[in-house]
Structures are given as C-alpha cells and as structure tokens.
mmCIF file of N, CA, C and O in Angstrom:
data_model
loop_
_atom_site.group_PDB
_atom_site.id
_atom_site.type_symbol
_atom_site.label_atom_id
_atom_site.label_comp_id
_atom_site.label_asym_id
_atom_site.label_seq_id
_atom_site.Cartn_x
_atom_site.Cartn_y
_atom_site.Cartn_z
ATOM 1 N N ASN A 230 4.432 -8.770 134.293
ATOM 2 C CA ASN A 230 5.745 -8.325 134.747
ATOM 3 C C ASN A 230 6.369 -7.424 133.684
ATOM 4 O O ASN A 230 6.434 -7.770 132.512
ATOM 5 N N GLU A 231 6.832 -6.261 134.132
ATOM 6 C CA GLU A 231 7.396 -5.274 133.204
ATOM 7 C C GLU A 231 8.673 -5.766 132.518
ATOM 8 O O GLU A 231 8.985 -5.359 131.413
ATOM 9 N N ASN A 232 9.427 -6.622 133.196
ATOM 10 C CA ASN A 232 10.667 -7.136 132.621
ATOM 11 C C ASN A 232 10.429 -8.203 131.558
ATOM 12 O O ASN A 232 11.365 -8.626 130.898
ATOM 13 N N GLN A 233 9.193 -8.639 131.412
ATOM 14 C CA GLN A 233 8.902 -9.732 130.490
ATOM 15 C C GLN A 233 9.343 -9.418 129.064
ATOM 16 O O GLN A 233 9.790 -10.309 128.351
ATOM 17 N N PHE A 234 9.236 -8.170 128.635
ATOM 18 C CA PHE A 234 9.659 -7.799 127.285
ATOM 19 C C PHE A 234 11.130 -8.143 127.080
ATOM 20 O O PHE A 234 11.519 -8.668 126.046
ATOM 21 N N PHE A 235 11.971 -7.838 128.084
ATOM 22 C CA PHE A 235 13.408 -8.186 128.029
ATOM 23 C C PHE A 235 13.617 -9.659 127.701
ATOM 24 O O PHE A 235 14.467 -10.014 126.921
ATOM 25 N N TYR A 236 12.851 -10.482 128.418
ATOM 26 C CA TYR A 236 13.113 -11.911 128.411
ATOM 27 C C TYR A 236 12.285 -12.698 127.408
ATOM 28 O O TYR A 236 12.343 -13.921 127.399
ATOM 29 N N THR A 237 11.561 -12.012 126.553
ATOM 30 C CA THR A 237 10.769 -12.698 125.530
ATOM 31 C C THR A 237 11.675 -13.542 124.644
ATOM 32 O O THR A 237 11.353 -14.686 124.323
ATOM 33 N N SER A 238 12.808 -12.976 124.258
ATOM 34 C CA SER A 238 13.795 -13.709 123.457
ATOM 35 C C SER A 238 15.144 -13.032 123.625
ATOM 36 O O SER A 238 15.228 -11.900 124.115
ATOM 37 N N MET A 239 16.181 -13.726 123.182
ATOM 38 C CA MET A 239 17.516 -13.136 123.214
ATOM 39 C C MET A 239 17.558 -11.881 122.329
ATOM 40 O O MET A 239 18.243 -10.907 122.653
ATOM 41 N N LEU A 240 16.801 -11.903 121.249
ATOM 42 C CA LEU A 240 16.756 -10.752 120.350
ATOM 43 C C LEU A 240 16.083 -9.550 121.028
ATOM 44 O O LEU A 240 16.578 -8.420 120.905
ATOM 45 N N HIS A 241 14.995 -9.761 121.744
ATOM 46 C CA HIS A 241 14.357 -8.674 122.498
ATOM 47 C C HIS A 241 15.360 -8.064 123.480
ATOM 48 O O HIS A 241 15.455 -6.844 123.603
ATOM 49 N N PHE A 242 16.077 -8.939 124.165
ATOM 50 C CA PHE A 242 17.066 -8.501 125.151
ATOM 51 C C PHE A 242 18.165 -7.676 124.485
ATOM 52 O O PHE A 242 18.508 -6.589 124.950
ATOM 53 N N ALA A 243 18.697 -8.174 123.365
ATOM 54 C CA ALA A 243 19.789 -7.481 122.667
ATOM 55 C C ALA A 243 19.336 -6.114 122.152
ATOM 56 O O ALA A 243 20.064 -5.119 122.286
ATOM 57 N N ILE A 244 18.157 -6.056 121.572
ATOM 58 C CA ILE A 244 17.634 -4.782 121.063
ATOM 59 C C ILE A 244 17.446 -3.794 122.211
ATOM 60 O O ILE A 244 17.847 -2.625 122.114
ATOM 61 N N SER A 245 16.861 -4.259 123.305
ATOM 62 C CA SER A 245 16.642 -3.390 124.473
ATOM 63 C C SER A 245 17.959 -2.854 125.007
ATOM 64 O O SER A 245 18.065 -1.669 125.346
ATOM 65 N N LEU A 246 18.979 -3.710 125.080
ATOM 66 C CA LEU A 246 20.285 -3.262 125.575
ATOM 67 C C LEU A 246 20.935 -2.259 124.636
ATOM 68 O O LEU A 246 21.494 -1.257 125.090
ATOM 69 N N GLU A 247 20.882 -2.504 123.337
ATOM 70 C CA GLU A 247 21.480 -1.561 122.373
ATOM 71 C C GLU A 247 20.801 -0.194 122.466
ATOM 72 O O GLU A 247 21.477 0.839 122.499
ATOM 73 N N ILE A 248 19.484 -0.193 122.522
ATOM 74 C CA ILE A 248 18.763 1.076 122.629
ATOM 75 C C ILE A 248 19.043 1.716 123.990
ATOM 76 O O ILE A 248 19.262 2.932 124.084
ATOM 77 N N GLY A 249 19.077 0.897 125.047
ATOM 78 C CA GLY A 249 19.351 1.407 126.392
ATOM 79 C C GLY A 249 20.721 2.042 126.517
ATOM 80 O O GLY A 249 20.866 3.135 127.075
ATOM 81 N N ILE A 250 21.737 1.384 125.996
ATOM 82 C CA ILE A 250 23.105 1.919 126.048
ATOM 83 C C ILE A 250 23.163 3.274 125.354
ATOM 84 O O ILE A 250 23.742 4.228 125.877
ATOM 85 N N ASN A 251 22.562 3.361 124.185
ATOM 86 C CA ASN A 251 22.583 4.623 123.448
ATOM 87 C C ASN A 251 21.767 5.703 124.151
ATOM 88 O O ASN A 251 22.165 6.862 124.170
ATOM 89 N N THR A 252 20.641 5.331 124.740
ATOM 90 C CA THR A 252 19.834 6.300 125.476
ATOM 91 C C THR A 252 20.633 6.872 126.637
ATOM 92 O O THR A 252 20.649 8.085 126.860
ATOM 93 N N TYR A 253 21.333 6.015 127.384
ATOM 94 C CA TYR A 253 22.132 6.469 128.519
ATOM 95 C C TYR A 253 23.317 7.322 128.089
ATOM 96 O O TYR A 253 23.762 8.179 128.840
ATOM 97 N N ASN A 254 23.809 7.102 126.881
ATOM 98 C CA ASN A 254 24.899 7.914 126.355
ATOM 99 C C ASN A 254 24.389 9.159 125.638
ATOM 100 O O ASN A 254 25.142 9.835 124.951
ATOM 101 N N LYS A 255 23.083 9.434 125.788
ATOM 102 C CA LYS A 255 22.436 10.595 125.178
ATOM 103 C C LYS A 255 22.505 10.565 123.649
ATOM 104 O O LYS A 255 22.600 11.598 123.001
ATOM 105 N N ASN A 256 22.482 9.352 123.105
ATOM 106 C CA ASN A 256 22.477 9.165 121.651
ATOM 107 C C ASN A 256 21.194 8.473 121.236
ATOM 108 O O ASN A 256 20.557 7.795 122.035
ATOM 109 N N LEU A 257 20.867 8.637 119.985
ATOM 110 C CA LEU A 257 19.804 7.854 119.379
ATOM 111 C C LEU A 257 20.484 6.783 118.535
ATOM 112 O O LEU A 257 21.601 6.985 118.059
ATOM 113 N N ILE A 258 19.829 5.655 118.347
ATOM 114 C CA ILE A 258 20.395 4.604 117.506
ATOM 115 C C ILE A 258 19.419 4.342 116.365
ATOM 116 O O ILE A 258 18.209 4.270 116.581
ATOM 117 N N SER A 259 19.962 4.238 115.173
ATOM 118 C CA SER A 259 19.113 4.034 113.999
ATOM 119 C C SER A 259 18.792 2.548 113.820
ATOM 120 O O SER A 259 19.492 1.672 114.327
ATOM 121 N N TYR A 260 17.732 2.304 113.095
ATOM 122 C CA TYR A 260 17.355 0.934 112.740
ATOM 123 C C TYR A 260 18.521 0.244 112.046
ATOM 124 O O TYR A 260 18.839 -0.911 112.353
ATOM 125 N N GLU A 261 19.191 0.946 111.127
ATOM 126 C CA GLU A 261 20.317 0.356 110.407
ATOM 127 C C GLU A 261 21.441 -0.038 111.354
ATOM 128 O O GLU A 261 22.039 -1.111 111.198
ATOM 129 N N ASN A 262 21.737 0.796 112.329
ATOM 130 C CA ASN A 262 22.798 0.468 113.291
ATOM 131 C C ASN A 262 22.406 -0.701 114.191
ATOM 132 O O ASN A 262 23.247 -1.530 114.535
ATOM 133 N N ILE A 263 21.136 -0.761 114.564
ATOM 134 C CA ILE A 263 20.676 -1.894 115.370
ATOM 135 C C ILE A 263 20.881 -3.184 114.577
ATOM 136 O O ILE A 263 21.414 -4.164 115.093
ATOM 137 N N CYS A 264 20.466 -3.169 113.309
ATOM 138 C CA CYS A 264 20.623 -4.356 112.452
ATOM 139 C C CYS A 264 22.094 -4.721 112.273
ATOM 140 O O CYS A 264 22.442 -5.902 112.228
ATOM 141 N N TYR A 265 22.956 -3.718 112.198
ATOM 142 C CA TYR A 265 24.392 -3.955 112.027
ATOM 143 C C TYR A 265 25.003 -4.566 113.291
ATOM 144 O O TYR A 265 25.830 -5.474 113.211
ATOM 145 N N LEU A 266 24.602 -4.067 114.459
ATOM 146 C CA LEU A 266 25.220 -4.483 115.718
ATOM 147 C C LEU A 266 24.742 -5.840 116.227
ATOM 148 O O LEU A 266 25.466 -6.519 116.940
ATOM 149 N N ILE A 267 23.536 -6.214 115.867
ATOM 150 C CA ILE A 267 22.978 -7.469 116.385
ATOM 151 C C ILE A 267 23.313 -8.607 115.428
ATOM 152 O O ILE A 267 23.062 -8.507 114.226
ATOM 153 N N PRO A 268 23.908 -9.674 115.950
ATOM 154 C CA PRO A 268 24.293 -10.801 115.081
ATOM 155 C C PRO A 268 23.102 -11.361 114.301
ATOM 156 O O PRO A 268 21.994 -11.485 114.830
ATOM 157 N N LYS A 269 23.344 -11.675 113.048
ATOM 158 C CA LYS A 269 22.292 -12.194 112.157
ATOM 159 C C LYS A 269 21.670 -13.482 112.696
ATOM 160 O O LYS A 269 20.515 -13.772 112.425
ATOM 161 N N GLN A 270 22.434 -14.236 113.480
ATOM 162 C CA GLN A 270 21.931 -15.491 114.044
ATOM 163 C C GLN A 270 20.774 -15.253 115.017
ATOM 164 O O GLN A 270 19.965 -16.138 115.241
ATOM 165 N N LEU A 271 20.721 -14.062 115.617
ATOM 166 C CA LEU A 271 19.665 -13.771 116.584
ATOM 167 C C LEU A 271 18.343 -13.442 115.902
ATOM 168 O O LEU A 271 17.283 -13.657 116.485
ATOM 169 N N GLY A 272 18.395 -12.879 114.693
ATOM 170 C CA GLY A 272 17.148 -12.548 114.016
ATOM 171 C C GLY A 272 17.355 -11.740 112.761
ATOM 172 O O GLY A 272 18.356 -11.056 112.602
ATOM 173 N N SER A 273 16.396 -11.828 111.888
ATOM 174 C CA SER A 273 16.446 -11.116 110.609
ATOM 175 C C SER A 273 16.078 -9.641 110.797
ATOM 176 O O SER A 273 15.553 -9.237 111.838
ATOM 177 N N ARG A 274 16.314 -8.869 109.756
ATOM 178 C CA ARG A 274 15.962 -7.452 109.778
ATOM 179 C C ARG A 274 14.453 -7.275 110.010
ATOM 180 O O ARG A 274 14.044 -6.393 110.755
ATOM 181 N N SER A 275 13.660 -8.116 109.373
ATOM 182 C CA SER A 275 12.203 -7.989 109.529
ATOM 183 C C SER A 275 11.769 -8.339 110.952
ATOM 184 O O SER A 275 10.848 -7.718 111.492
ATOM 185 N N THR A 276 12.435 -9.299 111.580
ATOM 186 C CA THR A 276 12.118 -9.645 112.967
ATOM 187 C C THR A 276 12.530 -8.501 113.895
ATOM 188 O O THR A 276 11.791 -8.164 114.828
ATOM 189 N N ILE A 277 13.677 -7.906 113.638
ATOM 190 C CA ILE A 277 14.114 -6.745 114.424
ATOM 191 C C ILE A 277 13.086 -5.622 114.299
ATOM 192 O O ILE A 277 12.677 -5.028 115.295
ATOM 193 N N GLN A 278 12.640 -5.350 113.071
ATOM 194 C CA GLN A 278 11.642 -4.300 112.859
ATOM 195 C C GLN A 278 10.351 -4.611 113.603
ATOM 196 O O GLN A 278 9.739 -3.733 114.214
ATOM 197 N N SER A 279 9.946 -5.859 113.586
ATOM 198 C CA SER A 279 8.729 -6.275 114.282
ATOM 199 C C SER A 279 8.854 -6.052 115.787
ATOM 200 O O SER A 279 7.912 -5.566 116.433
ATOM 201 N N ILE A 280 10.004 -6.377 116.360
ATOM 202 C CA ILE A 280 10.230 -6.184 117.794
ATOM 203 C C ILE A 280 10.258 -4.696 118.138
ATOM 204 O O ILE A 280 9.699 -4.270 119.155
ATOM 205 N N LEU A 281 10.875 -3.900 117.284
ATOM 206 C CA LEU A 281 10.885 -2.450 117.500
ATOM 207 C C LEU A 281 9.459 -1.895 117.493
ATOM 208 O O LEU A 281 9.087 -1.109 118.369
ATOM 209 N N ASN A 282 8.666 -2.316 116.526
ATOM 210 C CA ASN A 282 7.279 -1.856 116.445
ATOM 211 C C ASN A 282 6.491 -2.282 117.682
ATOM 212 O O ASN A 282 5.711 -1.498 118.227
ATOM 213 N N ASN A 283 6.709 -3.522 118.140
ATOM 214 C CA ASN A 283 6.040 -4.017 119.333
ATOM 215 C C ASN A 283 6.461 -3.210 120.560
ATOM 216 O O ASN A 283 5.628 -2.842 121.391
ATOM 217 N N GLY A 284 7.757 -2.912 120.657
ATOM 218 C CA GLY A 284 8.265 -2.099 121.769
ATOM 219 C C GLY A 284 7.663 -0.704 121.782
ATOM 220 O O GLY A 284 7.375 -0.151 122.851
ATOM 221 N N ILE A 285 7.435 -0.145 120.603
ATOM 222 C CA ILE A 285 6.800 1.170 120.503
ATOM 223 C C ILE A 285 5.343 1.075 120.953
ATOM 224 O O ILE A 285 4.872 1.901 121.736
ATOM 225 N N GLN A 286 4.644 0.053 120.471
ATOM 226 C CA GLN A 286 3.233 -0.133 120.851
ATOM 227 C C GLN A 286 3.068 -0.304 122.359
ATOM 228 O O GLN A 286 2.104 0.186 122.942
ATOM 229 N N LEU A 287 4.001 -0.999 122.985
ATOM 230 C CA LEU A 287 3.944 -1.233 124.431
ATOM 231 C C LEU A 287 4.430 -0.032 125.246
ATOM 232 O O LEU A 287 4.345 -0.036 126.470
ATOM 233 N N GLY A 288 4.985 0.967 124.553
ATOM 234 C CA GLY A 288 5.465 2.165 125.234
ATOM 235 C C GLY A 288 6.867 2.047 125.789
ATOM 236 O O GLY A 288 7.269 2.849 126.633
ATOM 237 N N TYR A 289 7.636 1.058 125.338
ATOM 238 C CA TYR A 289 9.009 0.882 125.814
ATOM 239 C C TYR A 289 10.011 1.707 125.018
ATOM 240 O O TYR A 289 10.994 2.178 125.568
ATOM 241 N N PHE A 290 9.785 1.838 123.729
ATOM 242 C CA PHE A 290 10.687 2.583 122.856
ATOM 243 C C PHE A 290 9.957 3.770 122.255
ATOM 244 O O PHE A 290 8.736 3.762 122.125
ATOM 245 N N GLU A 291 10.738 4.767 121.861
ATOM 246 C CA GLU A 291 10.217 5.895 121.097
ATOM 247 C C GLU A 291 10.955 5.927 119.773
ATOM 248 O O GLU A 291 12.165 5.692 119.723
ATOM 249 N N LYS A 292 10.213 6.225 118.714
ATOM 250 C CA LYS A 292 10.807 6.323 117.377
ATOM 251 C C LYS A 292 10.845 7.791 116.987
ATOM 252 O O LYS A 292 9.842 8.496 117.092
ATOM 253 N N ILE A 293 12.015 8.234 116.550
ATOM 254 C CA ILE A 293 12.206 9.601 116.107
ATOM 255 C C ILE A 293 12.654 9.562 114.652
ATOM 256 O O ILE A 293 13.639 8.902 114.323
ATOM 257 N N ILE A 294 11.925 10.266 113.810
ATOM 258 C CA ILE A 294 12.273 10.307 112.385
ATOM 259 C C ILE A 294 13.267 11.441 112.170
ATOM 260 O O ILE A 294 13.068 12.560 112.664
ATOM 261 N N SER A 295 14.335 11.138 111.455
ATOM 262 C CA SER A 295 15.390 12.114 111.189
ATOM 263 C C SER A 295 14.838 13.321 110.442
ATOM 264 O O SER A 295 14.052 13.182 109.504
ATOM 265 N N ARG A 296 15.263 14.482 110.853
ATOM 266 C CA ARG A 296 14.864 15.718 110.158
ATOM 267 C C ARG A 296 15.539 15.821 108.796
ATOM 268 O O ARG A 296 14.977 16.377 107.864
ATOM 269 N N ASN A 297 16.756 15.301 108.719
ATOM 270 C CA ASN A 297 17.533 15.399 107.480
ATOM 271 C C ASN A 297 17.094 14.400 106.425
ATOM 272 O O ASN A 297 17.166 14.690 105.232
ATOM 273 N N ASP A 298 16.697 13.223 106.863
ATOM 274 C CA ASP A 298 16.322 12.155 105.932
ATOM 275 C C ASP A 298 15.158 11.381 106.533
ATOM 276 O O ASP A 298 15.338 10.605 107.459
ATOM 277 N N LYS A 299 13.974 11.597 106.005
ATOM 278 C CA LYS A 299 12.754 10.997 106.564
ATOM 279 C C LYS A 299 12.775 9.478 106.535
ATOM 280 O O LYS A 299 12.004 8.830 107.225
ATOM 281 N N ARG A 300 13.662 8.883 105.762
ATOM 282 C CA ARG A 300 13.764 7.422 105.709
ATOM 283 C C ARG A 300 14.472 6.850 106.931
ATOM 284 O O ARG A 300 14.331 5.674 107.244
ATOM 285 N N VAL A 301 15.243 7.682 107.628
ATOM 286 C CA VAL A 301 16.043 7.225 108.769
ATOM 287 C C VAL A 301 15.215 7.331 110.048
ATOM 288 O O VAL A 301 14.712 8.403 110.397
ATOM 289 N N LYS A 302 15.080 6.196 110.726
ATOM 290 C CA LYS A 302 14.348 6.121 111.997
ATOM 291 C C LYS A 302 15.344 5.870 113.124
ATOM 292 O O LYS A 302 16.190 4.993 113.034
ATOM 293 N N HIS A 303 15.236 6.672 114.172
ATOM 294 C CA HIS A 303 16.078 6.507 115.352
ATOM 295 C C HIS A 303 15.206 6.061 116.520
ATOM 296 O O HIS A 303 14.017 6.359 116.563
ATOM 297 N N TYR A 304 15.843 5.386 117.473
ATOM 298 C CA TYR A 304 15.114 4.847 118.614
ATOM 299 C C TYR A 304 15.789 5.233 119.917
ATOM 300 O O TYR A 304 17.010 5.405 119.976
ATOM 301 N N LYS A 305 14.962 5.376 120.954
ATOM 302 C CA LYS A 305 15.457 5.585 122.316
ATOM 303 C C LYS A 305 14.471 4.932 123.270
ATOM 304 O O LYS A 305 13.334 4.606 122.887
ATOM 305 N N LEU A 306 14.897 4.728 124.514
ATOM 306 C CA LEU A 306 13.994 4.197 125.531
ATOM 307 C C LEU A 306 12.988 5.269 125.912
ATOM 308 O O LEU A 306 13.334 6.445 126.010
ATOM 309 N N SER A 307 11.759 4.860 126.166
ATOM 310 C CA SER A 307 10.756 5.788 126.684
ATOM 311 C C SER A 307 11.098 6.087 128.142
ATOM 312 O O SER A 307 11.846 5.344 128.789
ATOM 313 N N ASN A 308 10.545 7.161 128.671
ATOM 314 C CA ASN A 308 10.802 7.509 130.074
ATOM 315 C C ASN A 308 10.358 6.399 131.020
ATOM 316 O O ASN A 308 11.032 6.121 132.005
ATOM 317 N N ASN A 309 9.232 5.746 130.724
ATOM 318 C CA ASN A 309 8.770 4.646 131.575
ATOM 319 C C ASN A 309 9.727 3.457 131.520
ATOM 320 O O ASN A 309 9.991 2.824 132.536
ATOM 321 N N PHE A 310 10.230 3.141 130.332
ATOM 322 C CA PHE A 310 11.121 1.996 130.199
ATOM 323 C C PHE A 310 12.488 2.291 130.803
ATOM 324 O O PHE A 310 13.172 1.379 131.260
ATOM 325 N N ILE A 311 12.879 3.565 130.847
ATOM 326 C CA ILE A 311 14.142 3.927 131.505
ATOM 327 C C ILE A 311 14.076 3.490 132.969
ATOM 328 O O ILE A 311 15.020 2.921 133.504
ATOM 329 N N LYS A 312 12.939 3.744 133.620
ATOM 330 C CA LYS A 312 12.782 3.344 135.028
ATOM 331 C C LYS A 312 12.852 1.826 135.179
ATOM 332 O O LYS A 312 13.501 1.311 136.087
ATOM 333 N N ILE A 313 12.194 1.113 134.286
ATOM 334 C CA ILE A 313 12.233 -0.356 134.309
ATOM 335 C C ILE A 313 13.670 -0.825 134.097
ATOM 336 O O ILE A 313 14.158 -1.724 134.781
ATOM 337 N N PHE A 314 14.350 -0.209 133.135
ATOM 338 C CA PHE A 314 15.733 -0.536 132.797
ATOM 339 C C PHE A 314 16.649 -0.295 133.999
ATOM 340 O O PHE A 314 17.475 -1.140 134.340
ATOM 341 N N GLU A 315 16.476 0.842 134.666
ATOM 342 C CA GLU A 315 17.293 1.167 135.841
ATOM 343 C C GLU A 315 17.055 0.161 136.970
ATOM 344 O O GLU A 315 18.000 -0.258 137.639
ATOM 345 N N ASN A 316 15.795 -0.222 137.182
ATOM 346 C CA ASN A 316 15.498 -1.230 138.207
ATOM 347 C C ASN A 316 16.147 -2.563 137.863
ATOM 348 O O ASN A 316 16.675 -3.249 138.735
ATOM 349 N N TRP A 317 16.105 -2.929 136.595
ATOM 350 C CA TRP A 317 16.721 -4.179 136.157
ATOM 351 C C TRP A 317 18.232 -4.137 136.396
ATOM 352 O O TRP A 317 18.807 -5.094 136.915
ATOM 353 N N ILE A 318 18.870 -3.014 136.054
ATOM 354 C CA ILE A 318 20.319 -2.865 136.258
ATOM 355 C C ILE A 318 20.651 -2.986 137.744
ATOM 356 O O ILE A 318 21.588 -3.685 138.135
ATOM 357 N N GLU A 319 19.868 -2.324 138.591
ATOM 358 C CA GLU A 319 20.107 -2.390 140.034
ATOM 359 C C GLU A 319 19.943 -3.812 140.558
ATOM 360 O O GLU A 319 20.735 -4.273 141.380
ATOM 361 N N ASN A 320 18.941 -4.524 140.090
ATOM 362 C CA ASN A 320 18.762 -5.918 140.497
ATOM 363 C C ASN A 320 19.932 -6.786 140.053
ATOM 364 O O ASN A 320 20.362 -7.674 140.803
ATOM 365 N N GLN A 321 20.452 -6.539 138.866
ATOM 366 C CA GLN A 321 21.610 -7.294 138.390
ATOM 367 C C GLN A 321 22.825 -7.019 139.260
ATOM 368 O O GLN A 321 23.590 -7.933 139.580
ATOM 369 N N ARG A 322 23.011 -5.767 139.668
ATOM 370 C CA ARG A 322 24.117 -5.414 140.574
ATOM 371 C C ARG A 322 24.014 -6.182 141.890
ATOM 372 O O ARG A 322 25.002 -6.701 142.393
ATOM 373 N N LYS A 323 22.797 -6.212 142.439
ATOM 374 C CA LYS A 323 22.590 -6.917 143.714
ATOM 375 C C LYS A 323 22.886 -8.403 143.569
ATOM 376 O O LYS A 323 23.518 -9.007 144.438
ATOM 377 N N ILE A 324 22.423 -8.988 142.477
ATOM 378 C CA ILE A 324 22.657 -10.417 142.234
ATOM 379 C C ILE A 324 24.151 -10.693 142.115
ATOM 380 O O ILE A 324 24.674 -11.618 142.735
ATOM 381 N N LEU A 325 24.842 -9.874 141.325
ATOM 382 C CA LEU A 325 26.279 -10.087 141.130
ATOM 383 C C LEU A 325 27.044 -9.850 142.422
ATOM 384 O O LEU A 325 27.964 -10.609 142.746
ATOM 385 N N LYS A 326 26.670 -8.825 143.162
ATOM 386 C CA LYS A 326 27.344 -8.537 144.420
ATOM 387 C C LYS A 326 27.157 -9.685 145.404
ATOM 388 O O LYS A 326 28.096 -10.125 146.045
ATOM 389 N N ALA A 327 25.947 -10.203 145.496
ATOM 390 C CA ALA A 327 25.671 -11.318 146.408
ATOM 391 C C ALA A 327 26.400 -12.582 145.987
ATOM 392 O O ALA A 327 26.834 -13.371 146.819
ATOM 393 N N HIS A 328 26.552 -12.755 144.692
ATOM 394 C CA HIS A 328 27.173 -13.970 144.176
ATOM 395 C C HIS A 328 28.693 -13.938 144.266
ATOM 396 O O HIS A 328 29.321 -14.934 144.557
ATOM 397 N N TYR A 329 29.294 -12.765 144.003
ATOM 398 C CA TYR A 329 30.745 -12.695 143.907
ATOM 399 C C TYR A 329 31.428 -12.115 145.136
ATOM 400 O O TYR A 329 32.609 -12.317 145.340
ATOM 401 N N ILE A 330 30.710 -11.377 145.948
ATOM 402 C CA ILE A 330 31.328 -10.763 147.134
ATOM 403 C C ILE A 330 30.735 -11.451 148.360
ATOM 404 O O ILE A 330 29.585 -11.223 148.720
ATOM 405 N N LYS A 331 31.556 -12.282 148.965
ATOM 406 C CA LYS A 331 31.073 -13.042 150.132
ATOM 407 C C LYS A 331 31.955 -12.799 151.318
ATOM 408 O O LYS A 331 33.074 -12.522 151.274
#
C-alpha cells in the first residue's frame, strides 16, 4: 500500500506533512527547518535524517542541494508522491464529510 509510508510512525507522518505543505506552497523545506518544526518527542535529528533518506530511496521525496551553500539540503515531494498525497487528502475529505455532514 502506497500510504504505508505515511503510517509507519507519527514521525513519518509529520515529516511527510511538513514536506507536503511546503511543496504545495511552492517552497522547499530544509533539513534544519524540518528538525525545528517537528517536536523532539517524536524523534531525534538522526531519526529524522534516516526517514528522509528512506523516503528518497522509496521515491517519495526529492533532495535538492542549495546552490549557495552545499551543506544545506532541501526537500520536496516527488511527482509520484504528490499523487499519493492528493489521493490521501481527498480520502480524508470524504471521511470528514461523511462523518460530520449528515
């Protein structure tokens, strides 16, 4: 199941949402910003990095190295994961609509 990456852990979900929000806003998000935005209780910096690397290997995320500073890595959703993300959002809308609008 393509959505399985989302639901692997709360940290996977949070990282996917942060990258997804920025992708939809036509922004890239840096590793440092991801670490800043995600509560420390969800996972360490090294765990976040591991999930990002796994997401890249699976083709869900793309990593872009900054032209200005090669140490800065930015992330966005891959085109394939955008489709998965959009389907997930649409399913959530249907669930909420069915649950709250009767």
